[in-house]
XYZ file of C-alpha atoms in Angstrom:
95
model
C -23.410 28.421 7.464
C -21.387 25.184 7.336
C -19.828 23.746 10.465
C -16.032 23.568 10.195
C -14.360 20.880 12.266
C -11.201 22.279 13.806
C -9.881 19.065 15.378
C -9.193 20.832 18.660
C -10.102 19.355 22.031
C -11.833 21.284 24.801
C -8.443 21.900 26.433
C -7.197 23.622 23.252
C -4.936 20.818 22.085
C -4.832 19.748 18.451
C -6.403 16.281 18.093
C -4.974 13.666 15.729
C -4.468 9.925 15.489
C -1.026 8.324 15.777
C -1.015 7.882 11.987
C -1.944 11.533 11.386
C 0.768 12.574 13.846
C 3.328 10.398 12.016
C 2.326 11.737 8.581
C 2.446 15.335 9.841
C 5.952 14.902 11.276
C 7.225 13.061 8.212
C 5.748 15.513 5.732
C 6.737 18.685 7.528
C 9.964 17.803 9.318
C 11.724 14.791 7.714
C 14.015 17.196 5.885
C 16.322 14.602 4.334
C 13.472 12.249 3.322
C 14.941 9.150 4.949
C 11.651 8.119 6.563
C 12.938 8.700 10.074
C 12.987 11.657 12.463
C 16.357 12.705 13.846
C 16.853 14.598 17.080
C 17.510 17.823 15.112
C 14.335 17.350 13.050
C 12.277 16.779 16.198
C 13.836 19.854 17.840
C 12.776 21.925 14.812
C 9.217 20.525 15.007
C 8.911 21.370 18.702
C 10.333 24.864 18.187
C 8.082 25.675 15.210
C 4.942 24.462 16.976
C 5.475 26.745 19.933
C 7.214 24.344 22.270
C 8.793 26.060 25.263
C 12.468 25.231 25.794
C 12.613 23.292 22.529
C 16.004 21.684 23.079
C 15.101 20.313 26.486
C 11.604 19.233 25.458
C 12.698 17.628 22.207
C 15.604 15.895 23.933
C 13.323 14.322 26.525
C 10.811 13.354 23.826
C 13.516 11.862 21.675
C 15.028 9.844 24.513
C 11.564 8.595 25.475
C 10.690 7.550 21.909
C 13.983 6.146 20.576
C 13.555 2.653 22.016
C 16.491 1.054 20.175
C 18.793 4.063 20.819
C 19.896 4.283 17.169
C 19.532 8.072 17.078
C 16.346 8.106 14.975
C 12.627 7.692 15.475
C 11.380 5.230 12.897
C 7.948 3.798 12.079
C 8.134 1.344 14.984
C 8.764 4.128 17.497
C 6.148 6.720 16.490
C 3.661 5.379 19.029
C 6.224 6.148 21.777
C 6.649 9.675 20.468
C 2.881 10.148 20.118
C 2.429 9.063 23.750
C 5.035 11.610 24.861
C 3.457 14.352 22.705
C 0.028 13.594 24.163
C 1.388 14.016 27.648
C 3.762 16.973 27.282
C 3.043 18.904 24.075
C 0.078 20.785 22.646
C -1.296 17.632 20.959
C -4.041 15.202 21.951
C -3.586 11.764 20.381
C -6.946 10.135 19.626
C -7.095 6.505 20.638
């Protein structure tokens, strides 16, 4: 029987790199295809992945990640969002 890697850490969190995290968010939740994540798109991602109190959680994550306060998370800010996700969501960002 073949071993199937599940990319899940011992604490049950999904493990991915910052780049994998970025690609996952962009592919699944960048609904208008502009290459950025809006607050509404992030809220949807948190809600669909089982985040408790999605509006509150996504709002805190968004505020933490949106360094230039332009209302979007762009390529330069994904590391900030990944750091927040590693700390507060069901994701473990591999370093």
